[in-house]
Coordinates of C-alpha atoms in Angstrom, one line a residue:
X76 CA 5.4 11.1 -11.4
X77 CA 2.2 11.8 -13.1
X78 CA 1.3 13.5 -10.0
X79 CA 0.1 17.2 -10.3
X80 CA 1.2 19.8 -7.4
X81 CA -2.7 20.9 -7.7
X82 CA -3.2 18.2 -5.7
X83 CA -0.5 19.4 -2.8
X84 CA -3.2 22.0 -0.6
X85 CA -1.2 22.7 1.6
X86 CA 1.6 20.7 2.8
X87 CA 3.1 22.7 5.4
X88 CA 5.9 21.7 6.7
X89 CA 5.4 17.6 5.6
X90 CA 8.2 17.7 2.8
X91 CA 6.9 16.8 -0.5
X92 CA 9.3 14.9 -2.6
X93 CA 9.0 13.8 -6.6
X94 CA 9.4 10.2 -7.2
X95 CA 9.2 8.0 -9.8
X96 CA 6.0 6.3 -9.6
X97 CA 2.2 6.0 -10.9
X98 CA -0.5 7.5 -9.6
X99 CA -1.7 11.4 -8.0
X100 CA -0.3 12.7 -4.3
X101 CA 0.0 10.3 -0.8
X102 CA 1.2 11.0 2.1
X103 CA 3.4 8.2 4.0
X104 CA 4.7 8.5 7.8
X105 CA 4.8 6.7 10.9
X106 CA 2.1 3.8 12.0
X107 CA 1.8 3.1 8.1
X108 CA 2.7 0.0 6.5
X109 CA 4.6 0.8 3.4
X110 CA 5.4 -2.8 1.7
X111 CA 7.5 -2.2 -2.0
X112 CA 7.9 -5.7 -3.3
X113 CA 10.8 -6.4 -6.0
X114 CA 9.6 -9.0 -8.6
X115 CA 10.4 -9.9 -12.3
X116 CA 7.4 -9.4 -13.8
X117 CA 7.7 -11.1 -16.8
X118 CA 9.7 -14.5 -14.0
X119 CA 6.5 -14.2 -11.4
X120 CA 3.8 -14.7 -15.0
X121 CA 2.4 -11.7 -14.1
X122 CA 0.5 -8.7 -16.0
X123 CA 0.5 -5.1 -14.2
X124 CA -3.8 -5.1 -13.4
X125 CA -2.9 -8.6 -11.7
X126 CA 0.4 -7.8 -9.7
X127 CA -2.6 -4.4 -8.6
X128 CA -5.1 -7.3 -8.1
X129 CA -3.0 -9.4 -5.5
X130 CA -1.4 -7.1 -3.8
X131 CA -5.1 -5.6 -3.2
X132 CA -6.5 -8.8 -2.9
X133 CA -3.7 -9.6 0.1
X134 CA -4.5 -5.8 1.5
X135 CA -8.5 -7.2 2.0
X136 CA -8.1 -10.5 3.1
X137 CA -5.4 -8.8 5.9
X138 CA -8.5 -7.0 7.2
X139 CA -11.3 -9.9 7.0
X140 CA -8.5 -11.1 9.7
X141 CA -10.2 -8.4 11.9
X142 CA -13.7 -8.3 10.3
X143 CA -13.0 -4.8 8.3
X144 CA -15.6 -6.2 4.9
X145 CA -12.8 -4.1 2.0
X146 CA -12.5 -4.0 -1.6
X147 CA -10.6 -2.8 -4.4
X148 CA -11.6 -0.6 -7.0
X149 CA -10.2 -1.4 -10.8
X150 CA -10.8 3.0 -11.3
X151 CA -9.1 3.9 -8.0
X152 CA -6.7 1.3 -7.8
X153 CA -6.0 0.9 -4.0
X154 CA -8.1 -0.3 -1.1
X155 CA -11.2 0.8 0.8
X156 CA -13.8 0.4 3.5
X157 CA -17.2 1.6 2.0
X158 CA -15.6 4.9 0.1
X159 CA -13.1 5.6 2.8
X160 CA -9.5 4.5 1.2
X161 CA -7.4 2.9 3.8
X162 CA -5.0 1.9 1.7
X163 CA -3.1 3.1 -1.6
X164 CA -1.1 1.6 -4.9
X165 CA 0.9 3.6 -6.9
X166 CA 3.7 1.6 -8.6
X167 CA 5.7 1.9 -10.9
X168 CA 7.2 -0.8 -14.3
X169 CA 10.5 -0.9 -15.7
X170 CA 12.2 -2.9 -17.6
X171 CA 9.4 -5.6 -16.0
X172 CA 10.2 -5.2 -13.0
X173 CA 8.6 -3.4 -10.6
X174 CA 9.4 -0.8 -8.3
X175 CA 7.2 1.1 -5.3
X176 CA 4.1 -0.5 -4.1
X177 CA 1.6 -0.1 -1.4
X178 CA 0.7 2.1 1.9
X179 CA -1.8 1.0 4.9
X180 CA -2.6 3.1 6.8
X181 CA -2.6 1.5 10.4
X182 CA -2.3 3.4 13.2
X183 CA -1.5 7.2 12.4
X184 CA -1.8 11.2 12.6
X185 CA -4.4 11.4 9.3
X186 CA -4.3 14.9 9.9
X187 CA -2.3 14.8 6.8
X188 CA -4.4 13.3 4.5
X189 CA -6.2 16.6 4.4
X190 CA -3.6 19.0 3.3
X191 CA -3.5 17.0 0.3
X192 CA -6.3 15.3 -2.4
X193 CA -5.2 12.0 -1.6
X194 CA -4.5 10.0 -5.1
X195 CA -5.8 12.8 -7.4
X196 CA -9.7 13.3 -5.6
X197 CA -10.7 15.8 -3.7
X198 CA -12.3 15.3 -0.5
X199 CA -11.7 11.7 -0.7
X200 CA -11.7 10.4 3.2
X201 CA -8.6 8.1 4.7
X202 CA -9.1 5.5 7.4
X203 CA -7.1 2.9 9.4
X204 CA -6.5 -0.3 10.3
X205 CA -7.1 0.7 14.3
X206 CA -9.8 3.4 13.6
X207 CA -12.2 -0.2 12.6
X208 CA -11.3 -2.2 15.7
X209 CA -8.2 -3.6 14.6
X210 CA -4.5 -3.4 15.8
X211 CA -2.3 -0.5 16.3
X212 CA 1.4 -2.2 15.7
X213 CA 2.1 -1.6 12.3
X214 CA 4.0 -5.1 12.4
X215 CA 1.4 -7.0 13.5
X216 CA -0.5 -6.2 10.5
X217 CA 3.1 -6.5 8.6
X218 CA 2.8 -10.6 10.0
X219 CA 0.0 -10.5 9.6
X220 CA -0.2 -10.0 5.9
X221 CA 2.9 -11.7 5.2
X222 CA 1.2 -14.7 3.6
X223 CA -1.4 -13.4 2.5
X224 CA 0.8 -11.2 0.1
X225 CA 3.1 -14.0 -0.4
X226 CA -0.2 -16.6 -1.3
X227 CA -1.7 -13.1 -3.9
X228 CA 1.4 -13.4 -5.3
X229 CA 2.2 -16.8 -6.6
X230 CA 4.4 -17.2 -3.9
X231 CA 3.0 -20.4 -1.8
X232 CA 4.8 -20.8 1.1
X233 CA 8.5 -18.9 1.8
X234 CA 11.8 -21.3 1.0
X235 CA 12.4 -23.3 5.3
X236 CA 13.9 -21.1 7.7
X237 CA 13.0 -18.2 5.7
X238 CA 12.0 -14.9 7.2
X239 CA 8.7 -14.2 4.9
X240 CA 8.1 -10.9 7.1
X241 CA 11.4 -9.9 7.5
X242 CA 12.2 -9.5 3.8
X243 CA 8.9 -8.8 2.4
X244 CA 7.8 -6.1 4.7
X245 CA 9.7 -2.9 7.2
X246 CA 8.0 -1.3 9.9
X247 CA 8.3 2.7 8.9
X248 CA 8.1 4.0 12.8
X249 CA 11.6 1.4 12.1
X250 CA 13.6 3.2 9.7

């Protein structure tokens, strides 16, 4: 929505799609876990900042399962391991409802990020779960993250007999 073309350095054959979310430029591709929670923020009693921080907390808790120390940055949404970014957050809030969400790099070709200024930051390096000792399975990372995400967004537990992972998370490679 606010992205500047100057952040597209050399997209080449990668399609560039204008979308209606906040943030600058990012890349989505196979080997990346994309999570787009569709939420009514007023109903959940969440503000935008609390939502962003909840998503970041879920990623940080997920990465901790593999002894990866990560953190969010208040002035640059997303999750970082040291100075490298592992997860991007880009939201659209319209009429109190949340669209878009999170992209967590699991086991992917990181080269396309060199063709852009990720999230509008020149020289920002990206990293991924598999490169830090975690699994290379997007599904495994998604299944590990599901309870952390549900908890961080105020859902203490899924409904009995309800598979939170299949409802909340979908492996990009299966699309």
